[in-house]
Amino acid sequence: MAKNILIVDDAAFMRMMIKDILTKNGYNVAGEAENGAKAVEKYKEIHPDLVLMDITMPEMDGIQALKAIKAADASAKVIMCSAMGQQAMVIESIQAGAKDFIVKPFQQDRVIEAVKKVVG
């Protein structure tokens, strides 16, 4: 069965790029959110197998959203996405429970490798 994935990024074109990569590789995009607050709501609503979450977003950043999702569901699987040069944030997100991280700009192979590693 296809894995359900929630995509969280404040940039619509980034969500579209990730969605394209995932659907071409047999994954199902169960939902999208443009900020951390919406991501937490959507997570509780659809219980996806995986969340791909940007770190830098308005309202609630990815790390705060990650912590909120993990508080609601300790078994939640989240992969963080960040631009180059955000090493401290990446470390913080891994400590907060993220399973992996992907660096932007996205490389299709790296995205799929990370997703496969976390949800198969």
PDB file of N, CA, C and O in Angstrom, residues 7-18 32-35 54 56-58 104 106:
ATOM      1  N   ILE A   7       3.089  17.079   3.274  1.00  0.00           N
ATOM      2  CA  ILE A   7       4.160  17.997   2.867  1.00  0.00           C
ATOM      3  C   ILE A   7       3.915  19.355   3.513  1.00  0.00           C
ATOM      4  O   ILE A   7       2.832  19.913   3.387  1.00  0.00           O
ATOM      5  N   VAL A   8       4.954  19.859   4.195  1.00  0.00           N
ATOM      6  CA  VAL A   8       4.822  21.157   4.865  1.00  0.00           C
ATOM      7  C   VAL A   8       5.939  22.095   4.403  1.00  0.00           C
ATOM      8  O   VAL A   8       7.116  21.839   4.650  1.00  0.00           O
ATOM      9  N   ASP A   9       5.553  23.167   3.713  1.00  0.00           N
ATOM     10  CA  ASP A   9       6.515  24.175   3.256  1.00  0.00           C
ATOM     11  C   ASP A   9       5.741  25.442   2.969  1.00  0.00           C
ATOM     12  O   ASP A   9       4.637  25.380   2.440  1.00  0.00           O
ATOM     13  N   ASP A  10       6.310  26.590   3.329  1.00  0.00           N
ATOM     14  CA  ASP A  10       5.596  27.843   3.088  1.00  0.00           C
ATOM     15  C   ASP A  10       5.630  28.255   1.614  1.00  0.00           C
ATOM     16  O   ASP A  10       4.842  29.080   1.185  1.00  0.00           O
ATOM     17  N   ALA A  11       6.514  27.646   0.821  1.00  0.00           N
ATOM     18  CA  ALA A  11       6.594  27.966  -0.607  1.00  0.00           C
ATOM     19  C   ALA A  11       5.795  26.942  -1.414  1.00  0.00           C
ATOM     20  O   ALA A  11       6.113  25.753  -1.408  1.00  0.00           O
ATOM     21  N   ALA A  12       4.766  27.414  -2.100  1.00  0.00           N
ATOM     22  CA  ALA A  12       3.899  26.528  -2.890  1.00  0.00           C
ATOM     23  C   ALA A  12       4.682  25.749  -3.944  1.00  0.00           C
ATOM     24  O   ALA A  12       4.431  24.564  -4.160  1.00  0.00           O
ATOM     25  N   PHE A  13       5.652  26.381  -4.592  1.00  0.00           N
ATOM     26  CA  PHE A  13       6.413  25.668  -5.638  1.00  0.00           C
ATOM     27  C   PHE A  13       7.276  24.561  -5.047  1.00  0.00           C
ATOM     28  O   PHE A  13       7.505  23.539  -5.685  1.00  0.00           O
ATOM     29  N   MET A  14       7.735  24.721  -3.796  1.00  0.00           N
ATOM     30  CA  MET A  14       8.505  23.661  -3.129  1.00  0.00           C
ATOM     31  C   MET A  14       7.594  22.467  -2.840  1.00  0.00           C
ATOM     32  O   MET A  14       7.977  21.319  -3.051  1.00  0.00           O
ATOM     33  N   ARG A  15       6.380  22.761  -2.359  1.00  0.00           N
ATOM     34  CA  ARG A  15       5.422  21.679  -2.103  1.00  0.00           C
ATOM     35  C   ARG A  15       5.127  20.931  -3.405  1.00  0.00           C
ATOM     36  O   ARG A  15       5.072  19.707  -3.430  1.00  0.00           O
ATOM     37  N   MET A  16       4.976  21.682  -4.482  1.00  0.00           N
ATOM     38  CA  MET A  16       4.681  21.101  -5.781  1.00  0.00           C
ATOM     39  C   MET A  16       5.840  20.205  -6.252  1.00  0.00           C
ATOM     40  O   MET A  16       5.623  19.096  -6.743  1.00  0.00           O
ATOM     41  N   MET A  17       7.080  20.678  -6.070  1.00  0.00           N
ATOM     42  CA  MET A  17       8.251  19.887  -6.459  1.00  0.00           C
ATOM     43  C   MET A  17       8.324  18.575  -5.690  1.00  0.00           C
ATOM     44  O   MET A  17       8.539  17.510  -6.275  1.00  0.00           O
ATOM     45  N   ILE A  18       8.131  18.658  -4.377  1.00  0.00           N
ATOM     46  CA  ILE A  18       8.195  17.453  -3.543  1.00  0.00           C
ATOM     47  C   ILE A  18       7.064  16.495  -3.916  1.00  0.00           C
ATOM     48  O   ILE A  18       7.276  15.302  -4.044  1.00  0.00           O
ATOM     49  N   GLU A  32      -1.203  18.853   2.443  1.00  0.00           N
ATOM     50  CA  GLU A  32      -0.166  19.876   2.387  1.00  0.00           C
ATOM     51  C   GLU A  32      -0.502  20.955   3.408  1.00  0.00           C
ATOM     52  O   GLU A  32      -1.669  21.192   3.704  1.00  0.00           O
ATOM     53  N   ALA A  33       0.536  21.601   3.932  1.00  0.00           N
ATOM     54  CA  ALA A  33       0.338  22.711   4.867  1.00  0.00           C
ATOM     55  C   ALA A  33       1.411  23.753   4.584  1.00  0.00           C
ATOM     56  O   ALA A  33       2.518  23.419   4.185  1.00  0.00           O
ATOM     57  N   GLU A  34       1.045  25.034   4.785  1.00  0.00           N
ATOM     58  CA  GLU A  34       2.003  26.103   4.472  1.00  0.00           C
ATOM     59  C   GLU A  34       2.680  26.711   5.692  1.00  0.00           C
ATOM     60  O   GLU A  34       3.490  27.612   5.557  1.00  0.00           O
ATOM     61  N   ASN A  35       2.364  26.191   6.889  1.00  0.00           N
ATOM     62  CA  ASN A  35       3.102  26.630   8.083  1.00  0.00           C
ATOM     63  C   ASN A  35       2.976  25.558   9.170  1.00  0.00           C
ATOM     64  O   ASN A  35       2.200  24.616   9.034  1.00  0.00           O
ATOM     65  N   ASP A  54       9.517  21.687   6.212  1.00  0.00           N
ATOM     66  CA  ASP A  54      10.497  22.756   6.093  1.00  0.00           C
ATOM     67  C   ASP A  54      10.796  23.283   7.494  1.00  0.00           C
ATOM     68  O   ASP A  54       9.946  23.220   8.378  1.00  0.00           O
ATOM     69  N   THR A  56      12.176  26.613   8.146  1.00  0.00           N
ATOM     70  CA  THR A  56      11.889  28.045   8.237  1.00  0.00           C
ATOM     71  C   THR A  56      10.536  28.379   7.617  1.00  0.00           C
ATOM     72  O   THR A  56      10.380  28.332   6.405  1.00  0.00           O
ATOM     73  N   MET A  57       9.562  28.703   8.497  1.00  0.00           N
ATOM     74  CA  MET A  57       8.210  29.040   8.038  1.00  0.00           C
ATOM     75  C   MET A  57       7.598  30.093   8.959  1.00  0.00           C
ATOM     76  O   MET A  57       7.994  30.213  10.106  1.00  0.00           O
ATOM     77  N   PRO A  58       6.608  30.832   8.436  1.00  0.00           N
ATOM     78  CA  PRO A  58       5.922  31.818   9.280  1.00  0.00           C
ATOM     79  C   PRO A  58       4.997  31.145  10.304  1.00  0.00           C
ATOM     80  O   PRO A  58       4.738  29.952  10.198  1.00  0.00           O
ATOM     81  N   LYS A 104      17.798  21.597   0.633  1.00  0.00           N
ATOM     82  CA  LYS A 104      17.323  22.235  -0.597  1.00  0.00           C
ATOM     83  C   LYS A 104      18.526  22.817  -1.320  1.00  0.00           C
ATOM     84  O   LYS A 104      19.463  23.244  -0.663  1.00  0.00           O
ATOM     85  N   PHE A 106      16.175  20.407  -3.714  1.00  0.00           N
ATOM     86  CA  PHE A 106      15.956  18.971  -3.617  1.00  0.00           C
ATOM     87  C   PHE A 106      16.555  18.192  -4.767  1.00  0.00           C
ATOM     88  O   PHE A 106      16.429  18.573  -5.914  1.00  0.00           O
TER      89      PHE A 106
END
